[in-house]
Coordinates of C-alpha atoms in Angstrom, one line a residue:
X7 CA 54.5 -26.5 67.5
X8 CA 51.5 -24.2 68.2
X9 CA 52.3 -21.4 65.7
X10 CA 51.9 -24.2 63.6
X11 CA 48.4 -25.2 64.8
X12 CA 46.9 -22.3 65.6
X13 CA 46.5 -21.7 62.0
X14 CA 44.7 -25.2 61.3
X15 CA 42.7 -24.5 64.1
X16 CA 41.8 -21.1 63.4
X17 CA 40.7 -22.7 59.8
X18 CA 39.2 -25.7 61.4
X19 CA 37.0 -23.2 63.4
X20 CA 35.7 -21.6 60.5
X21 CA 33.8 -24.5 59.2
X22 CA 33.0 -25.9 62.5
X23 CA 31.6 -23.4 64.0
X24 CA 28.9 -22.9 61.9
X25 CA 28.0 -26.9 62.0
X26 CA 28.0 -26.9 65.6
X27 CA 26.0 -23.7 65.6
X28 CA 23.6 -25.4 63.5
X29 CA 23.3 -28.4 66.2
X30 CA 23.1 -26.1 69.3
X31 CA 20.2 -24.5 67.2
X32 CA 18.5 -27.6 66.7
X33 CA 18.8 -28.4 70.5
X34 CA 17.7 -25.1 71.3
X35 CA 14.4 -25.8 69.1
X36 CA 13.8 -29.1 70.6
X37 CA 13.1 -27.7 73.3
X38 CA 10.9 -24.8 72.5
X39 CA 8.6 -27.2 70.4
X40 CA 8.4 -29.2 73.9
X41 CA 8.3 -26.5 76.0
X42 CA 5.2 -25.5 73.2
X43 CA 3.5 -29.0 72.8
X44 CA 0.6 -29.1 75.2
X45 CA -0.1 -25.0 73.9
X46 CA -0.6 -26.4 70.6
X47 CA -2.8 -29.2 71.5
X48 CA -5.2 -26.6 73.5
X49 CA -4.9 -24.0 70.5
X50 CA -6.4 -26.9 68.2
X51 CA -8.9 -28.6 70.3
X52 CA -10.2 -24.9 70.5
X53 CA -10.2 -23.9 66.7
X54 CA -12.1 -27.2 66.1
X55 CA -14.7 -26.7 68.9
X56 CA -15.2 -23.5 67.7
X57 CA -15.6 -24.4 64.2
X58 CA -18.4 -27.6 65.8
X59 CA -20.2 -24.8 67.4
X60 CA -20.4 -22.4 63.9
X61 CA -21.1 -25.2 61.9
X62 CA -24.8 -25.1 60.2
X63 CA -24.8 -21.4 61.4
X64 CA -22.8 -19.5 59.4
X65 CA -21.7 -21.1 55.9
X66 CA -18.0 -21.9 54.9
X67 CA -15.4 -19.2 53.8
X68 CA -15.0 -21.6 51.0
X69 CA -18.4 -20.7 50.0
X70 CA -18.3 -17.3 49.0
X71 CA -19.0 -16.7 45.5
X72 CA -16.5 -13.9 45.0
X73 CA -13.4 -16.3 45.4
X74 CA -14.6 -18.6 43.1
X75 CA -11.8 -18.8 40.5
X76 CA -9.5 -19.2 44.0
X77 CA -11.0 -22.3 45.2
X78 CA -10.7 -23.5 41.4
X79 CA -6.9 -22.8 40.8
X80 CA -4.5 -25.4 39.3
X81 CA -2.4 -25.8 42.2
X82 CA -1.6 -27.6 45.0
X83 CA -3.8 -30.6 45.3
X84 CA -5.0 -30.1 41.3
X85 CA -1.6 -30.2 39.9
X86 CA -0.1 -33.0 42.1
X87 CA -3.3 -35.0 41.9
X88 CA -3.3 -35.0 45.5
X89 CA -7.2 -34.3 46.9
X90 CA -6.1 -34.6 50.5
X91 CA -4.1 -31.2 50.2
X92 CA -7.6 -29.8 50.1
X93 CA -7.8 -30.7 53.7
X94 CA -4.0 -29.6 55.1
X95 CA -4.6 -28.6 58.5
X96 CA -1.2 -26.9 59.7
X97 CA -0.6 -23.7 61.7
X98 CA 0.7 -21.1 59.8
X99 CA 2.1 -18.3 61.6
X100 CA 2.1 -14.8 60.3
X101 CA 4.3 -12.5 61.9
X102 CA 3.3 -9.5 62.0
X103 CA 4.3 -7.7 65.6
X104 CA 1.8 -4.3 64.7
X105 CA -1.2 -6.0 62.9
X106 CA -3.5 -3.1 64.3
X107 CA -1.6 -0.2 62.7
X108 CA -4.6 -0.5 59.6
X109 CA -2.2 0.6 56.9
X110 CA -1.1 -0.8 53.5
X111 CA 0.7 -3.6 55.1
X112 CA -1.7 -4.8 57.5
X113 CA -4.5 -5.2 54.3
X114 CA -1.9 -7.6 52.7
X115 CA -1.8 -9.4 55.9
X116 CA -5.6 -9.5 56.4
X117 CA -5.8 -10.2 52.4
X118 CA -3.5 -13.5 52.5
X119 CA -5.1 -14.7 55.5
X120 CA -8.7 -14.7 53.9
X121 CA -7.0 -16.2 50.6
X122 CA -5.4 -19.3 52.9
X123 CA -8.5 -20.0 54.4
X124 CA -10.7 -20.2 51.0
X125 CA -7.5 -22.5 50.0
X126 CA -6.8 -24.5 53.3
X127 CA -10.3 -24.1 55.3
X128 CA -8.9 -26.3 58.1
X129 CA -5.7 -24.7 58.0
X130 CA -5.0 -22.6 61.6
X131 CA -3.7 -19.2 60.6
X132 CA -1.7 -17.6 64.0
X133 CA -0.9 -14.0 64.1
X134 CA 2.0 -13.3 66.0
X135 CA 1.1 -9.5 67.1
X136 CA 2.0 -6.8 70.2
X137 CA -1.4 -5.0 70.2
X138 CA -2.4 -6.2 73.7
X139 CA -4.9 -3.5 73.9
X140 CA -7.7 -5.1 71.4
X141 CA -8.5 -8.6 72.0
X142 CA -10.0 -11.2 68.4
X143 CA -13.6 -9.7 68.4
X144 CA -12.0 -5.7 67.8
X145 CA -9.4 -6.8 66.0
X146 CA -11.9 -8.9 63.1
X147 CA -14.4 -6.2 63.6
X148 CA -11.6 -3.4 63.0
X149 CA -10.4 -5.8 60.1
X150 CA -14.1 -6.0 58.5
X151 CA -14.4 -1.9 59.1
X152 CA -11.3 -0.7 57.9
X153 CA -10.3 -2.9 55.0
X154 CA -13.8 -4.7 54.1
X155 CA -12.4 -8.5 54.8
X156 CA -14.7 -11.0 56.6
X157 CA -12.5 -13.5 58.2
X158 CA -13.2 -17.1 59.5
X159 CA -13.0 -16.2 62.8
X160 CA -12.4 -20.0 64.4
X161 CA -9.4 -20.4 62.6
X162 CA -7.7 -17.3 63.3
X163 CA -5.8 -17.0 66.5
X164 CA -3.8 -14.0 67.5
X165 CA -1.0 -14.8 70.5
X166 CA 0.6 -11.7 72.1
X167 CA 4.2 -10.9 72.2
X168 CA 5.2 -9.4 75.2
X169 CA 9.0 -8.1 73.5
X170 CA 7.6 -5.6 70.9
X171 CA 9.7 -2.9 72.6
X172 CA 12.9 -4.2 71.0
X173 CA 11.6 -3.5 67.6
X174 CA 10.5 -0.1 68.1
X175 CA 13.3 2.5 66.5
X176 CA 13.2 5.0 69.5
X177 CA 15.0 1.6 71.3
X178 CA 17.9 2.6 69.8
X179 CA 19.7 5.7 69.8
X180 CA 22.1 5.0 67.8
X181 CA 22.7 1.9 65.1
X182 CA 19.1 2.0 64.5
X183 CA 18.8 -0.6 61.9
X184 CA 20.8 -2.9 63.2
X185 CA 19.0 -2.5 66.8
X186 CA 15.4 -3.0 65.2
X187 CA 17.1 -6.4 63.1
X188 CA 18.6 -7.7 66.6
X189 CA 15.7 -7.1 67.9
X190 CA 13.4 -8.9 65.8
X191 CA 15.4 -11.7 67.1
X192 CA 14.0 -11.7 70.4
X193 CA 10.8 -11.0 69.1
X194 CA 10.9 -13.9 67.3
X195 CA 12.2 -16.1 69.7
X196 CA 9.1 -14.7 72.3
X197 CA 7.1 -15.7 69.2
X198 CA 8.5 -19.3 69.1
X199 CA 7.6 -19.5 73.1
X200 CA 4.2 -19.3 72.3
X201 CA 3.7 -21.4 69.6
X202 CA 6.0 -23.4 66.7
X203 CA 4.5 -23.0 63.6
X204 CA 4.5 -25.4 60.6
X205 CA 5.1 -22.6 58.4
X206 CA 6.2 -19.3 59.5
X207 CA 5.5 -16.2 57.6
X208 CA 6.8 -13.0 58.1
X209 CA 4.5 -9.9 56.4
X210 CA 6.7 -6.8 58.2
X211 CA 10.2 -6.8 57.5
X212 CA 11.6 -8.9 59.8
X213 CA 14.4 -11.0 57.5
X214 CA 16.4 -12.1 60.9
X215 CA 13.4 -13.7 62.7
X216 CA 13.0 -15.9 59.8
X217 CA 17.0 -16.4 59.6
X218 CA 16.3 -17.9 63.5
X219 CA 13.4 -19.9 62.5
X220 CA 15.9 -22.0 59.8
X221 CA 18.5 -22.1 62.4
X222 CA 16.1 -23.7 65.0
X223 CA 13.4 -25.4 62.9
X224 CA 15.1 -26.7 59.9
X225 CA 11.7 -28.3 58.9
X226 CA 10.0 -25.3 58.8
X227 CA 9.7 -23.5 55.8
X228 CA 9.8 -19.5 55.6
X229 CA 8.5 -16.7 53.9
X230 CA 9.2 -12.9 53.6
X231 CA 6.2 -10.6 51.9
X232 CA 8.5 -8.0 51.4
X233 CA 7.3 -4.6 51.2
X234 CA 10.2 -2.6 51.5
X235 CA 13.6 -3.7 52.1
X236 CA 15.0 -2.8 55.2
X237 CA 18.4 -1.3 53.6
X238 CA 18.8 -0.4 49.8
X239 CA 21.4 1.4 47.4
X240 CA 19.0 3.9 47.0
X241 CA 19.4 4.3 50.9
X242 CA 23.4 4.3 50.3
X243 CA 23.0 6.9 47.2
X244 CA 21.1 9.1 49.4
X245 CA 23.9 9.6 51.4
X246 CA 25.7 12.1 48.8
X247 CA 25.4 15.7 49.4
X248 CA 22.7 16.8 47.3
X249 CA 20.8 14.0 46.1
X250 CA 17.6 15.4 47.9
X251 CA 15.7 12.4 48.8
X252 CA 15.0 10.4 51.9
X253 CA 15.1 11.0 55.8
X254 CA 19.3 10.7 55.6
X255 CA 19.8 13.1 52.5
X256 CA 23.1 14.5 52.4
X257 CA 23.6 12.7 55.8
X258 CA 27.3 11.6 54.2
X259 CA 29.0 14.4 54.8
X260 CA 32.6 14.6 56.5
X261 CA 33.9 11.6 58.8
X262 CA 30.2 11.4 60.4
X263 CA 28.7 10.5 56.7
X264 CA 31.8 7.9 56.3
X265 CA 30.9 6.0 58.9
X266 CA 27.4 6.2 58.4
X267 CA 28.2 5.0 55.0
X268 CA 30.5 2.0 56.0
X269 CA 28.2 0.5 58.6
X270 CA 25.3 0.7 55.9
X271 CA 27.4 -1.1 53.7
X272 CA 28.8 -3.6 56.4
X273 CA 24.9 -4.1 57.4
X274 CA 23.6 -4.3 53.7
X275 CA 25.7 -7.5 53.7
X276 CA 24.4 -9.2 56.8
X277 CA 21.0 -8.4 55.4
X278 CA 21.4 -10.3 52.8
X279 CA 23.1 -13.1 54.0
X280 CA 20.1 -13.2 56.1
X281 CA 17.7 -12.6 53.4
X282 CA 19.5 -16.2 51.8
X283 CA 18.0 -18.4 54.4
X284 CA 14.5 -17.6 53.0
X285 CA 12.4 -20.6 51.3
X286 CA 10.2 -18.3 49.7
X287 CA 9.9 -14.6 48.9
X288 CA 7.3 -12.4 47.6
X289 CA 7.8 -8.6 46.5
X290 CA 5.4 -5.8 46.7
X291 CA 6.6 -4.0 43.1
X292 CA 9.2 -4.6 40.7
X293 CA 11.0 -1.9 42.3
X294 CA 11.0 -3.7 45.2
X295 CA 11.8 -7.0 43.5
X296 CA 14.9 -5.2 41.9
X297 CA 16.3 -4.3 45.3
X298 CA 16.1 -7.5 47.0
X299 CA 17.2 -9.7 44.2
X300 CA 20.4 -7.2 44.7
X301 CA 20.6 -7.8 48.0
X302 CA 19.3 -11.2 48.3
X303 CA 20.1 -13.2 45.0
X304 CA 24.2 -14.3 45.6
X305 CA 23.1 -15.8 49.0
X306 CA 20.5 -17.7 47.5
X307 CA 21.8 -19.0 45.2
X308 CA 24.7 -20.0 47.2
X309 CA 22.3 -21.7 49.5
X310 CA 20.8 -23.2 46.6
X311 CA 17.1 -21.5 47.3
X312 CA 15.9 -22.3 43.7
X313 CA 12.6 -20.1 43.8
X314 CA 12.7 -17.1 42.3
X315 CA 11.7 -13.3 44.4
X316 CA 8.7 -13.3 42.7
X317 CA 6.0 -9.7 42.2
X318 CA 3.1 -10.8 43.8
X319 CA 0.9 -7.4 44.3
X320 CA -1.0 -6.2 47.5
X321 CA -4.8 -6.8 47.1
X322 CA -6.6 -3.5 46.2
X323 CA -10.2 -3.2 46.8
X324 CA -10.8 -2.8 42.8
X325 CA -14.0 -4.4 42.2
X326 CA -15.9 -2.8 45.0
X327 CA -14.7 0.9 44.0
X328 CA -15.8 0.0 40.4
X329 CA -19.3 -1.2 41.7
X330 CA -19.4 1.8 44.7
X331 CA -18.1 5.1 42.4
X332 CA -19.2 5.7 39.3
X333 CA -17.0 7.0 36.7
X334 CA -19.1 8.5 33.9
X335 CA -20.0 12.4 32.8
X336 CA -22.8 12.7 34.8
X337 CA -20.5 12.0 38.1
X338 CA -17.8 14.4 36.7
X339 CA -20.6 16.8 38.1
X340 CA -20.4 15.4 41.5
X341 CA -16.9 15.9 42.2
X342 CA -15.5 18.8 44.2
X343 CA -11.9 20.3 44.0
X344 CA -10.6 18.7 46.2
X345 CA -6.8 16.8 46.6
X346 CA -7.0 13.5 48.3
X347 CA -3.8 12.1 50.0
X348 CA -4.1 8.7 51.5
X349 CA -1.8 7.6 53.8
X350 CA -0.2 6.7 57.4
X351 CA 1.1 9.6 59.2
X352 CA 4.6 8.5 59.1
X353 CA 7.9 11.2 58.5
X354 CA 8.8 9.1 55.3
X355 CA 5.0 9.8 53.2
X356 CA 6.5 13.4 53.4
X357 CA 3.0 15.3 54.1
X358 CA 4.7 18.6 55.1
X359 CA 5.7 18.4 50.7
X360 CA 2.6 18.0 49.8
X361 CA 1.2 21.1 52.7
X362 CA 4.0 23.2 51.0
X363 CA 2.6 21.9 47.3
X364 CA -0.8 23.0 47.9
X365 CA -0.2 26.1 49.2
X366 CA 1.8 27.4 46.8
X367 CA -1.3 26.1 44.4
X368 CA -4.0 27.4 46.9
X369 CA -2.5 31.0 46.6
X370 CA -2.6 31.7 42.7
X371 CA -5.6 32.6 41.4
X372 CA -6.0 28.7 39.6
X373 CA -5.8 27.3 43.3
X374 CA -9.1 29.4 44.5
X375 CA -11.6 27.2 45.7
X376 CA -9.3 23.9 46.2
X377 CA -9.2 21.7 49.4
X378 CA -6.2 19.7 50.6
X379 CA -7.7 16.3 52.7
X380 CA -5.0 14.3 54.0
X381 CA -6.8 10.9 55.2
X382 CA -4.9 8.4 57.8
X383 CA -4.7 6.1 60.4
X384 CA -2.8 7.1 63.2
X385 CA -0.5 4.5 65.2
X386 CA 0.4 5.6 68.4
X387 CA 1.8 9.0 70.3
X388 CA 4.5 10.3 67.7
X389 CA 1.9 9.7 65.2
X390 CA -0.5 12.2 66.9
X391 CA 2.4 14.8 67.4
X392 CA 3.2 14.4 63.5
X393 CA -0.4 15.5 62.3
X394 CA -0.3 17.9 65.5
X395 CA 2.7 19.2 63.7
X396 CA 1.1 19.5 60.3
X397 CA -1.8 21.2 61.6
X398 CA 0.9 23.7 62.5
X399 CA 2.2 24.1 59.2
X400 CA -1.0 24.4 57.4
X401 CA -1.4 27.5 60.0
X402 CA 1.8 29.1 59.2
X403 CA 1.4 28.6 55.2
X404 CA -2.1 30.2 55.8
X405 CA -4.4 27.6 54.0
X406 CA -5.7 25.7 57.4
X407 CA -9.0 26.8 56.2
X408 CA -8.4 24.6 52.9
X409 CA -7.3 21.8 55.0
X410 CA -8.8 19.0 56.7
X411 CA -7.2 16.1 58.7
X412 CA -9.5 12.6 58.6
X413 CA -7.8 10.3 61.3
X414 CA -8.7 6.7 61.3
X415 CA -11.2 6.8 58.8
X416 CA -13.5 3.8 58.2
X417 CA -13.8 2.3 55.1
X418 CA -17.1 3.8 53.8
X419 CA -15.9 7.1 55.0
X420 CA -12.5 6.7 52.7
X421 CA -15.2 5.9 49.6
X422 CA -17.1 8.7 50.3
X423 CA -13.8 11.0 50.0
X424 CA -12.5 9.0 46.7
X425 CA -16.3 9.7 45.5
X426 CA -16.2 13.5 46.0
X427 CA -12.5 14.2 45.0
X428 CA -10.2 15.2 42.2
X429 CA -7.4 14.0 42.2
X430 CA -5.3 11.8 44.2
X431 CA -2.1 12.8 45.5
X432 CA 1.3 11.1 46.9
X433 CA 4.2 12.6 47.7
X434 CA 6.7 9.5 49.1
X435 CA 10.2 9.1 47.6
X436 CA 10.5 5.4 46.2
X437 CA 7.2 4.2 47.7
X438 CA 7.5 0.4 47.5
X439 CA 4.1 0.3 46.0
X440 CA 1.2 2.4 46.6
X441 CA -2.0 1.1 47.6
X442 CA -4.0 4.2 47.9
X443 CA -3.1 5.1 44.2
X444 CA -4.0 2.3 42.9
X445 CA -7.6 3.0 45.1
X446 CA -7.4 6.7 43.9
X447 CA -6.8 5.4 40.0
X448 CA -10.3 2.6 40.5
X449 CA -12.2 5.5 42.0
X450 CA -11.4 7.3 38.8
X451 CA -8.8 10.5 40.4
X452 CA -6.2 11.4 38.1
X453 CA -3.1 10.8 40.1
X454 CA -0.4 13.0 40.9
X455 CA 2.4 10.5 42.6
X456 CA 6.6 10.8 43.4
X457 CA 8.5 10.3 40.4
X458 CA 10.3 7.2 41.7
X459 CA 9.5 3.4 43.2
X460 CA 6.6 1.8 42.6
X461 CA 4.0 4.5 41.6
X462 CA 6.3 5.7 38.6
X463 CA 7.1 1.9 37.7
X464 CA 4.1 -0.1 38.3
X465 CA 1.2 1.9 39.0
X466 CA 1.1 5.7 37.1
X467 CA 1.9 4.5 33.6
X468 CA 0.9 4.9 30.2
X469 CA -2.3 2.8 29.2
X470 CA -4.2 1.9 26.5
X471 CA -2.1 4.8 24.3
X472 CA -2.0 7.6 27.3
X473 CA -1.4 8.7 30.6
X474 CA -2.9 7.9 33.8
X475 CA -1.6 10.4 36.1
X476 CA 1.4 12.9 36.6
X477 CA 4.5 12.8 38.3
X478 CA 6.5 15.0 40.5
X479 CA 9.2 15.9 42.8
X480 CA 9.4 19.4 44.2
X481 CA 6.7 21.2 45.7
X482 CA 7.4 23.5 42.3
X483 CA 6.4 20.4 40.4
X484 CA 3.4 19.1 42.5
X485 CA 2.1 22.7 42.1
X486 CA 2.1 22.8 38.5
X487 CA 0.5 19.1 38.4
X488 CA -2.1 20.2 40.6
X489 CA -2.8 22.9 38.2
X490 CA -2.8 21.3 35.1
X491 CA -5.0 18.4 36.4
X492 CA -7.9 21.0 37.5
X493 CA -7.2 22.8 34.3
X494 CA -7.9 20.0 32.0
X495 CA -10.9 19.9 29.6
X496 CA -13.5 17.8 30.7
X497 CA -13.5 15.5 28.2
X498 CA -9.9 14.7 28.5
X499 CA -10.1 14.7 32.4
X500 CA -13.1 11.7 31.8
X501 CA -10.3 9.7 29.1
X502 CA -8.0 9.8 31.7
X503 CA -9.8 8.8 34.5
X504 CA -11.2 5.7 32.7
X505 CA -7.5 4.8 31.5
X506 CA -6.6 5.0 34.7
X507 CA -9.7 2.8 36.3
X508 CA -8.8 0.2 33.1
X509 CA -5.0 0.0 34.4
X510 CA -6.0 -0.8 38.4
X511 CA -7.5 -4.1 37.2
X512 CA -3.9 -5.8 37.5
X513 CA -3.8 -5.5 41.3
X514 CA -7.6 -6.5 42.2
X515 CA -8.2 -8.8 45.0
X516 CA -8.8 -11.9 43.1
X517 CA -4.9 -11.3 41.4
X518 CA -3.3 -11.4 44.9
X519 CA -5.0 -14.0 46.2
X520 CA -4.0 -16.3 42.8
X521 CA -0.6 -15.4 43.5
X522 CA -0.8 -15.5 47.2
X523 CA -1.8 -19.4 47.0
X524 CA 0.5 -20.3 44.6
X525 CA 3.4 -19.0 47.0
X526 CA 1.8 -20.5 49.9
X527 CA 1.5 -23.8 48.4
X528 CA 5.4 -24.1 47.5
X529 CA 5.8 -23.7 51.5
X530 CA 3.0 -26.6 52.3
X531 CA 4.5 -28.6 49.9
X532 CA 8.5 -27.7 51.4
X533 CA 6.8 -28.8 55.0
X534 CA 5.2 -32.1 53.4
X535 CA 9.2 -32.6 52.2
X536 CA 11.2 -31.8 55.6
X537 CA 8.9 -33.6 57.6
X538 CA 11.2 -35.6 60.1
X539 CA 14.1 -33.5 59.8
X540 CA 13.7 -31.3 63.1

């Protein structure tokens, strides 16, 4: 009689298990939002005290000129008719464990917060963050220095996660990616200690925290900002002996490479059964966009997620390079030989290319005279050894007199380097997007990028009839570019540079934060919806 049931019962299991899975969840969320209650309350009655004691001395975010045409969009509250959206006071909770790193990713953060409260003044936006060493006041002020954002300060509150560790890659020897993804689920559920959010937000990477958050707040709508995706076939493809490209090239050889290969597959699946619990997601690029609707779009649809993974660009400070640099033939004057790389230190922007690039330019007699500045914040301890490291190699290729390390830089400092220099330089295989090229095309540099991801697709393209910029892949190549851009007449070096300005206007500020809204009011409008189902 049992051979007979085990099978129903194995079957049986199947679908149960994930309802009672589901109701353990919810159970398991009760509680935290209990356990949280009286947090909340404190967190609230202190936004609004703070905001009593600011009011009359010191005028709205909603007031700023510059955001006009944000305040004014046809969404939300205009397009449902709805004036009381105008005044949704939720918390929204952005995770983003390393929100002091100052890179690309931490300006879209800052960026989207600024845009929510110009939309949602009374909203409370909570940044879920590890950086336990710099308290609100250093973290705004670092915000305002590094990036040029001026934040409500009331309304942002940062709580500290005290689980960062289990994110960190050196965690885990071995089965990185699927260490880091694991461990974003403790993270999360630290995060969800502290505070339940009405609509949680995730601006890192971190698919699986938002996969708990639907498990144990089915009324809480998610999001993924997705700036790179956290496995890719281009990751898989990278595998084969040869292909050249990436931290794991060639990395498939013999039965090593065939596992490696499996369990990337076998994880590329849970990621985007994962990735199918999302309510809303945003891309950085199309390439991007491409990738995750890939890996993504069957569970969605399966789940019946009917938004699409829409291209919502970071903010790049266009406007205020346009206003601070001049691009004109009088400036051409004022500009040195020098090749500008912005970026993090980090193994994968593949600085030691672009070292080897401009020495091999520096030693021909076309390269005399020419400076390499590499310009970037640096995170923690392996950071510092990197550029440590690079110092090194700029040594041994003999050109450390021709190159110059700017760590940390501050914001006017970076405009005073994209006001002197050249040309802009980056050397990442399939960046996801690109922010400092887009800054180096607004200052007017001519642009040498990777021939892949988002600088080849979205950002170093023809305009207006011509080029913007040139693309490379081997230091050969990046040689030749560097070259050809100093070589150019001066007239056609000032046609390029102004095509090049003309194109960065389709990922200014006032773009992202158009987009930015529209996404975020989907979610307020999903919480308005699935209120009562907890």
């Amino acid at each position: 009689m049992l051979q007979f049931l085990l099978p129903v019962l194995f079957t049986w299991s199947i679908y149960a298990a994930p309802w009672l899975v589901g109701r353990l969840g919810r159970v398991a969320g009760w509680h935290l939002r209990r356990r949280t209650h009286d947090r909340r309350a404190l967190i609230v009655a202190r936004v609004r005290a703070e905001e009593a004691e600011l009011e009359g001395t010191q005028k709205s975010p909603a007031d700023d000129d510059d955001w006009e045409n944000v305040e004014r969009l046809p969404a939300g509250a205009g397009r449902d008719g709805d004036a009381a959206a105008e005044g949704w006071d939720g918390v929204i909770g952005f995770f983003h464990p390393f929100c002091n790193a100052g890179g690309g990713g931490e300006r879209v953060l800052w960026a989207a917060i600024r845009a929510t409260q110009r939309r949602w003044p009374r909203a409370i936006c909570v940044v879920y963050t590890g950086d336990h060493d710099v308290d609100k006041a250093a973290m705004l002020s670092r915000v305002q220095t590094r990036f040029n954002i001026d934040l409500h300060p009331p309304t942002v509150v940062f709580l500290y996660l005290s689980t960062r560790r289990y994110v960190l890659s050196q965690t885990y020897a071995r089965l990185t990616l699927l260490g880091q993804s694991l461990g974003s689920l403790v993270l999360a559920h630290d995060a969800f200690t502290l505070l339940v959010p009405d609509i949680f937000v995730d601006t890192m990477g971190y698919a699986f925290a938002l996969a708990l958050c639907d498990l144990l707040f089915p009324d809480v709508p998610t999001a993924a900002y997705v700036h790179y995706p956290t496995i890719s076939t281009d990751m898989l493809g990278s595998l084969d002996a040869g292909d050249g490209h990436g931290v794991n090239a060639g990395a498939g050889k013999g039965w090593r490479g065939v596992a490696k290969r499996r369990y990337w597959q076998l994880f590329a699946a849970l990621y985007g059964w994962v990735g199918g619990k999302v309510d809303v997601v945003m891309t950085n690029s199309s390439w991007t966009q491409a990738h995750i609707r890939a890996l993504w779009g069957a569970s969605r649809t399966r789940r019946g997620k009917t938004h699409a993974v829409d291209v919502v660009f970071p903010p790049v400070a266009v406007d205020e390079l346009e206003r601070q640099i001049e691009t004109s033939a009088a400036s051409e004057a004022r500009r040195e030989r020098i090749i500008l790389y912005i970026a993090q230190f980090r193994p994968e922007k593949n600085h030691t290319l672009i070292l080897q690039a401009f020495a091999q330019y520096r030693h021909t007699a076309a390269g005399h005279g020419a400076r390499l500045v590499l310009v970037g914040s640096v995170r923690h301890s392996d950071d510092a050894t990197r550029v440590y490291k690079l110092r090194l190699l700029a040594h041994e290729l003999k050109v450390k007199d021709a190159v110059e390390f700017v760590c940390d830089a501050s914001w006017p400092e970076i405009l005073e380097w994209l006001r002197r220099s050249w040309v802009g330089v980056n050397g990442m295989w399939n960046e996801h997007f690109g922010i400092g090229v887009v800054e180096y095309q607004a200052a007017g540099l001519i642009s040498v990028v990777h021939d892949s991801g988002g600088p080849k697709g979205d950002i170093v393209v023809e305009w207006e009839g011509g080029p913007t910029g040139f693309h490379a892949t081997t230091a050969d190549e990046y040689a030749a570019a560097f070259e050809a851009v100093l070589a150019m007449a001066p007239a056609d070096t000032l046609a390029m540079r102004r095509r090049a300005r003309a194109s960065a206007r389709r990922f200014t500020e006032e773009a992202f934060a158009s987009r930015w809204v529209g996404q975020m009011e989907r979610l307020v409008e999903l919480r308005k919806g699935r209120r009562g189902r907890a």
